[in-house]
Coordinates of C-alpha atoms and ligand atoms in Angstrom, one line a residue:
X14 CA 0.0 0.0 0.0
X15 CA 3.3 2.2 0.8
X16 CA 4.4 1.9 -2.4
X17 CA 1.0 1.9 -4.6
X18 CA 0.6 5.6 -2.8
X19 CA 3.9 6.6 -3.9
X20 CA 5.3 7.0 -0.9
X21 CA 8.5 5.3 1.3
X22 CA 9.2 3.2 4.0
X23 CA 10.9 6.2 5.9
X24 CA 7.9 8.6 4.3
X25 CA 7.0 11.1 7.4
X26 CA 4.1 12.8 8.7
X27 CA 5.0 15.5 6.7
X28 CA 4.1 14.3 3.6
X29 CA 0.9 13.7 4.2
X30 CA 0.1 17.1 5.2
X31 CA -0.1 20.0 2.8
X32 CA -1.1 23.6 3.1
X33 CA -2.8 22.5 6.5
X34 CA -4.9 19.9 5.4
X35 CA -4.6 16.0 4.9
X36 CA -4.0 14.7 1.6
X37 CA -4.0 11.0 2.2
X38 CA -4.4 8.8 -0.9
X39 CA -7.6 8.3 -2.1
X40 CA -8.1 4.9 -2.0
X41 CA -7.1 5.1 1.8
X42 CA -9.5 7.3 2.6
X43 CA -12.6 4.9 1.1
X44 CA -10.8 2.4 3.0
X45 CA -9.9 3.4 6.6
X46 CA -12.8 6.1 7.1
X47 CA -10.9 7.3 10.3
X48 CA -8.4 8.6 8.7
X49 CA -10.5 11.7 8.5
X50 CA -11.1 11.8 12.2
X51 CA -7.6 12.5 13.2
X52 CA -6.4 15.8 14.2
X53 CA -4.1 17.6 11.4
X54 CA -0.7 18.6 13.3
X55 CA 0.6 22.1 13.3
X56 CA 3.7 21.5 11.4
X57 CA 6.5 23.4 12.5
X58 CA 10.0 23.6 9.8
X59 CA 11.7 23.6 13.0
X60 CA 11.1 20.6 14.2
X61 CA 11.2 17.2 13.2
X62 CA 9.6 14.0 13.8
X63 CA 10.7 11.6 16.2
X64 CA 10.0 8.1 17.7
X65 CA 8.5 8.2 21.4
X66 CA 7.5 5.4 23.6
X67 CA 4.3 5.5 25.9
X68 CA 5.3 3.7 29.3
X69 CA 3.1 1.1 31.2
X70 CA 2.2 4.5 33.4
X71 CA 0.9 6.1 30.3
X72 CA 3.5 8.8 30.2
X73 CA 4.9 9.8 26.9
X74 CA 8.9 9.6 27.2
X75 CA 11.8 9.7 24.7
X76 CA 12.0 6.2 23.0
X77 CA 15.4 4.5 23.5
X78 CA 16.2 0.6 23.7
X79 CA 16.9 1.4 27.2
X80 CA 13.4 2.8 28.1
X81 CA 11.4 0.2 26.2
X82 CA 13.8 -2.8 28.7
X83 CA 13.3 -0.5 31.8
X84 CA 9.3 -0.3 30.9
X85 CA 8.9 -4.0 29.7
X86 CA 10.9 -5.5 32.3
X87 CA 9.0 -7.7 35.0
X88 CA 9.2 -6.6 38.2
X89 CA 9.9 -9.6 40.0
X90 CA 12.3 -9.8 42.8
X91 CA 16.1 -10.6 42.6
X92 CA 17.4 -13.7 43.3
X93 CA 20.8 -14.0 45.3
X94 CA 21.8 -16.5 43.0
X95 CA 21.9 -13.5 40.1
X96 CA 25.7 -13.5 40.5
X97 CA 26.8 -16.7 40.1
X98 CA 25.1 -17.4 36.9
X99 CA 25.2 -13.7 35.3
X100 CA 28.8 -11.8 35.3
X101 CA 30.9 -10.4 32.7
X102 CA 33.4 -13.0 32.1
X103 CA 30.5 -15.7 31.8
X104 CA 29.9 -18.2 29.0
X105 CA 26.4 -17.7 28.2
X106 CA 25.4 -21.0 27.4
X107 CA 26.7 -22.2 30.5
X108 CA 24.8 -19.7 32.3
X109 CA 21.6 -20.6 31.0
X110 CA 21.6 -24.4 31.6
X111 CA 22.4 -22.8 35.3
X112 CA 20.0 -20.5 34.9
X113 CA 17.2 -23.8 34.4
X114 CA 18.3 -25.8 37.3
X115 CA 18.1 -23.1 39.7
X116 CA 14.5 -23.1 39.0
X117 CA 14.3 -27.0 38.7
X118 CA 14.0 -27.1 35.2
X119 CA 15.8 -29.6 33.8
X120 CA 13.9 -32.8 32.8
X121 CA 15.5 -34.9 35.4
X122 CA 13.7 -38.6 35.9
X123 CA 11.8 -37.4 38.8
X124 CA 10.2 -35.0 36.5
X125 CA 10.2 -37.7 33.5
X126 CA 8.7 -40.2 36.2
X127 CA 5.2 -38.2 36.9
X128 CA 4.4 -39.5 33.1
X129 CA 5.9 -42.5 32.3
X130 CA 5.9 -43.7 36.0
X131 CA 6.4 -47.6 34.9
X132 CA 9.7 -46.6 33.3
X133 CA 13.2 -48.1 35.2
X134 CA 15.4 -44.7 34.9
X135 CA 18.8 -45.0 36.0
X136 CA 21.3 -42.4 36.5
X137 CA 23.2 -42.7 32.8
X138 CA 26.5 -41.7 34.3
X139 CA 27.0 -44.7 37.2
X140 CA 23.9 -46.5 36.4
X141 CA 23.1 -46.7 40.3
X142 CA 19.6 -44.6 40.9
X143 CA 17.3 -42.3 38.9
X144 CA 19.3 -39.4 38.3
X145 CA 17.4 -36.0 39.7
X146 CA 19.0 -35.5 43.2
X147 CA 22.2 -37.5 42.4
X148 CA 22.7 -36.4 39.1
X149 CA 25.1 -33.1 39.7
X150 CA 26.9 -34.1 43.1
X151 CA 26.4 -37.6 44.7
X152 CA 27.0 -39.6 41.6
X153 CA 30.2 -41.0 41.3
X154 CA 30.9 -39.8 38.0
X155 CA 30.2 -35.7 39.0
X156 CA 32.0 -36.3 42.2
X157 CA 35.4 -37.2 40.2
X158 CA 34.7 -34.8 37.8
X159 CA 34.4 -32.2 40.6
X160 CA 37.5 -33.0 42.3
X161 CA 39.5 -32.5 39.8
X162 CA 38.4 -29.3 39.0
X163 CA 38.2 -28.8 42.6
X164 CA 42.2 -27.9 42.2
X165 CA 42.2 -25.4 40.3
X166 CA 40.3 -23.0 43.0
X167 CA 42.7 -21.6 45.8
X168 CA 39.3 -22.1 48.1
X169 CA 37.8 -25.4 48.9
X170 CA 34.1 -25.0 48.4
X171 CA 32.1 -27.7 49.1
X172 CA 29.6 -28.4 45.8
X173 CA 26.4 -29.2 46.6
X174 CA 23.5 -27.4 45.1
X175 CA 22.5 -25.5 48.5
X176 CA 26.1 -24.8 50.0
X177 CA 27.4 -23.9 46.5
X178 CA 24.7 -21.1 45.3
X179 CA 25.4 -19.9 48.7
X180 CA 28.9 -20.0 48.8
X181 CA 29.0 -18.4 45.3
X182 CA 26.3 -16.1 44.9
X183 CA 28.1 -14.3 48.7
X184 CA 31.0 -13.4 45.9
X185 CA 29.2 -10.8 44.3
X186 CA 31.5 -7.5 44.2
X187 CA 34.4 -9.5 44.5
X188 CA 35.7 -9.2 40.7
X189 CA 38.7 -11.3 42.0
X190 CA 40.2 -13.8 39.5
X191 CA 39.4 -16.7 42.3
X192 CA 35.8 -15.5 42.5
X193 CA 35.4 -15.1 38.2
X194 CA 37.3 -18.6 37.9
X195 CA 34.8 -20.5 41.0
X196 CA 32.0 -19.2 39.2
X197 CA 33.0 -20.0 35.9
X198 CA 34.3 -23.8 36.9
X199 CA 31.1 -24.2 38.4
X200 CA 29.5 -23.1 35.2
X201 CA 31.2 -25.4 33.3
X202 CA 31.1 -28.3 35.1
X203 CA 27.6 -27.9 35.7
X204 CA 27.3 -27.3 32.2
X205 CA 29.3 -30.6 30.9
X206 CA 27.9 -33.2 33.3
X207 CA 24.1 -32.1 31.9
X208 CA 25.7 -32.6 28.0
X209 CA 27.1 -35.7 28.8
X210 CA 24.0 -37.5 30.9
X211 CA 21.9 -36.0 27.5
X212 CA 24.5 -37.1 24.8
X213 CA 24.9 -40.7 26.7
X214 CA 21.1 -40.7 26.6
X215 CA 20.3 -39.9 23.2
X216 CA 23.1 -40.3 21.0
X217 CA 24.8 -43.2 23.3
X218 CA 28.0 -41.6 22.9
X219 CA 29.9 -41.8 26.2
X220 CA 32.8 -39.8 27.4
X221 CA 35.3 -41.3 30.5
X222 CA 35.9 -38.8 33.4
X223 CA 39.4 -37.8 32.1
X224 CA 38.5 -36.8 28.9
X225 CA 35.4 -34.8 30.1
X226 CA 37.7 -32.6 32.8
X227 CA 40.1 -32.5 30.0
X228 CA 37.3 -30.8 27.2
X229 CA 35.9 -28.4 30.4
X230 CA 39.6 -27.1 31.2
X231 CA 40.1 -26.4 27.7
X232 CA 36.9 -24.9 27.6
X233 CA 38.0 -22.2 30.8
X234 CA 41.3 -21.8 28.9
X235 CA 39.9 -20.7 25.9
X236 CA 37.4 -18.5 27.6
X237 CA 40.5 -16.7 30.0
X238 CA 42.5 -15.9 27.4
X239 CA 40.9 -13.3 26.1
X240 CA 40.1 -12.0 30.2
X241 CA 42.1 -8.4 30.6
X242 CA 43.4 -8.7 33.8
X243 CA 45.4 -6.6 36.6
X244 CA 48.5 -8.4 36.6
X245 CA 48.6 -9.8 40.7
X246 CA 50.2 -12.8 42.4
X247 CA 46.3 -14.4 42.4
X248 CA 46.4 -13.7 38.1
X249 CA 49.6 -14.7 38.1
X250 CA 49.1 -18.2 40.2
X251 CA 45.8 -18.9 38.6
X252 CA 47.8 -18.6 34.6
X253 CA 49.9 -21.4 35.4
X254 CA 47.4 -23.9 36.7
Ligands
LIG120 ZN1 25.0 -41.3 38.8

């Protein structure tokens, strides 16, 4: 219809407007009969048109990307685990497999089990119990994994879901290379032992423990060498391992 009335994608107010009347197409007119009804601006050379946004309080502000997020944004309340899954240095896809099991996402067998409850689920990693509570921390697989990675942090942090979001989330304005690497390990291995349950469940490809620590170092090494750092005995200590 634009382009049947002769007119552009970036046509503006102003051209539909001459000598202080309307002067919409024709065919517009027969066809949206309201068209008549609205009020013909004052048109001033000096000043041009511009985008503005009306806000959820009905007040007319300047648009800006910003102002649309402030106004659509939910108002819910913040977590204290926003820290440990949200930061700078974070890999995002990480974050947001995090980000689901800090809201008990994940479909885990208890949450497989309340329709197909006649199905025997074991845990894909040690092949003990279903794998919902176990899955991250008690099963022997995770629990290897985790100490291993364990070494690389100067502070022993116990991983369990509870203590760990706890332990973690405290970290907040500490932009300390031991808080960004503890958040990011725990990312990561978090991240990998979900992959590897799904990928030994649907594509029955199995990784051993080694090579799984080995593919979520490389992962962190990747990731910190493109960190810009303060150069410290910490920075320093934390490059070598
Ligand atoms: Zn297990």
């Amino acid at each position: 219809m634009i382009y049947g009335a002769r007119l552009q994608n970036d046509s503006k107010v102003t051209s539909l407007v001459q000598r202080g009347n309307w002067c919409w197409p024709d065919d517009w007119m027969i066809r949206f009969p309201s068209l008549r009804q609205i009020q013909i601006p004052q048109l001033d050379e000096e000043i041009s048109d511009k985008a503005l946004w009306v806000t959820r309080t009905r007040q007319m502000t300047e648009y800006s990307t910003k102002t649309v997020w402030i106004d659509m944004e939910c108002d819910n309340p913040k977590v204290i685990w926003r820290h440990l899954i949200w930061f700078a240095q974070c890999i995002p896809r990480h974050s947001f497999v995090l980000w689901m099991e800090n809201q008990n996402r994940p479909m885990t067998h208890d949450r497989v089990a309340v329709w197909k409850p006649n199905e025997p689920m074991k845990c894909v990693l040690c092949a003990l119990c279903p794998d919902s509570d176990h899955l991250f921390f008690a099963c022997s697989y995770s629990s290897l994994v985790w100490n291993e990675m364990l070494k690389t942090l100067s502070k022993r942090i116990i991983f369990d879901w509870n203590n760990t979001v706890e332990e973690i989330s405290k970290m907040k304005a500490n932009n300390s290379i031991d808080s960004i690497v503890s958040r990011l390990v725990f990312g990561a291995v978090v991240y990998f032992i979900w992959q590897e349950r799904n990928t030994r469940m649907f594509k029955q490809i199995k990784r051993n423990k080694e090579s799984l620590v080995q593919t979520i170092k490389e992962t962190l090494r990747l990731r910190m060498m493109i960190f810009s750092v303060k150069e410290s005995k910490a920075v320093r200590r934390m490059e070598e391992i």
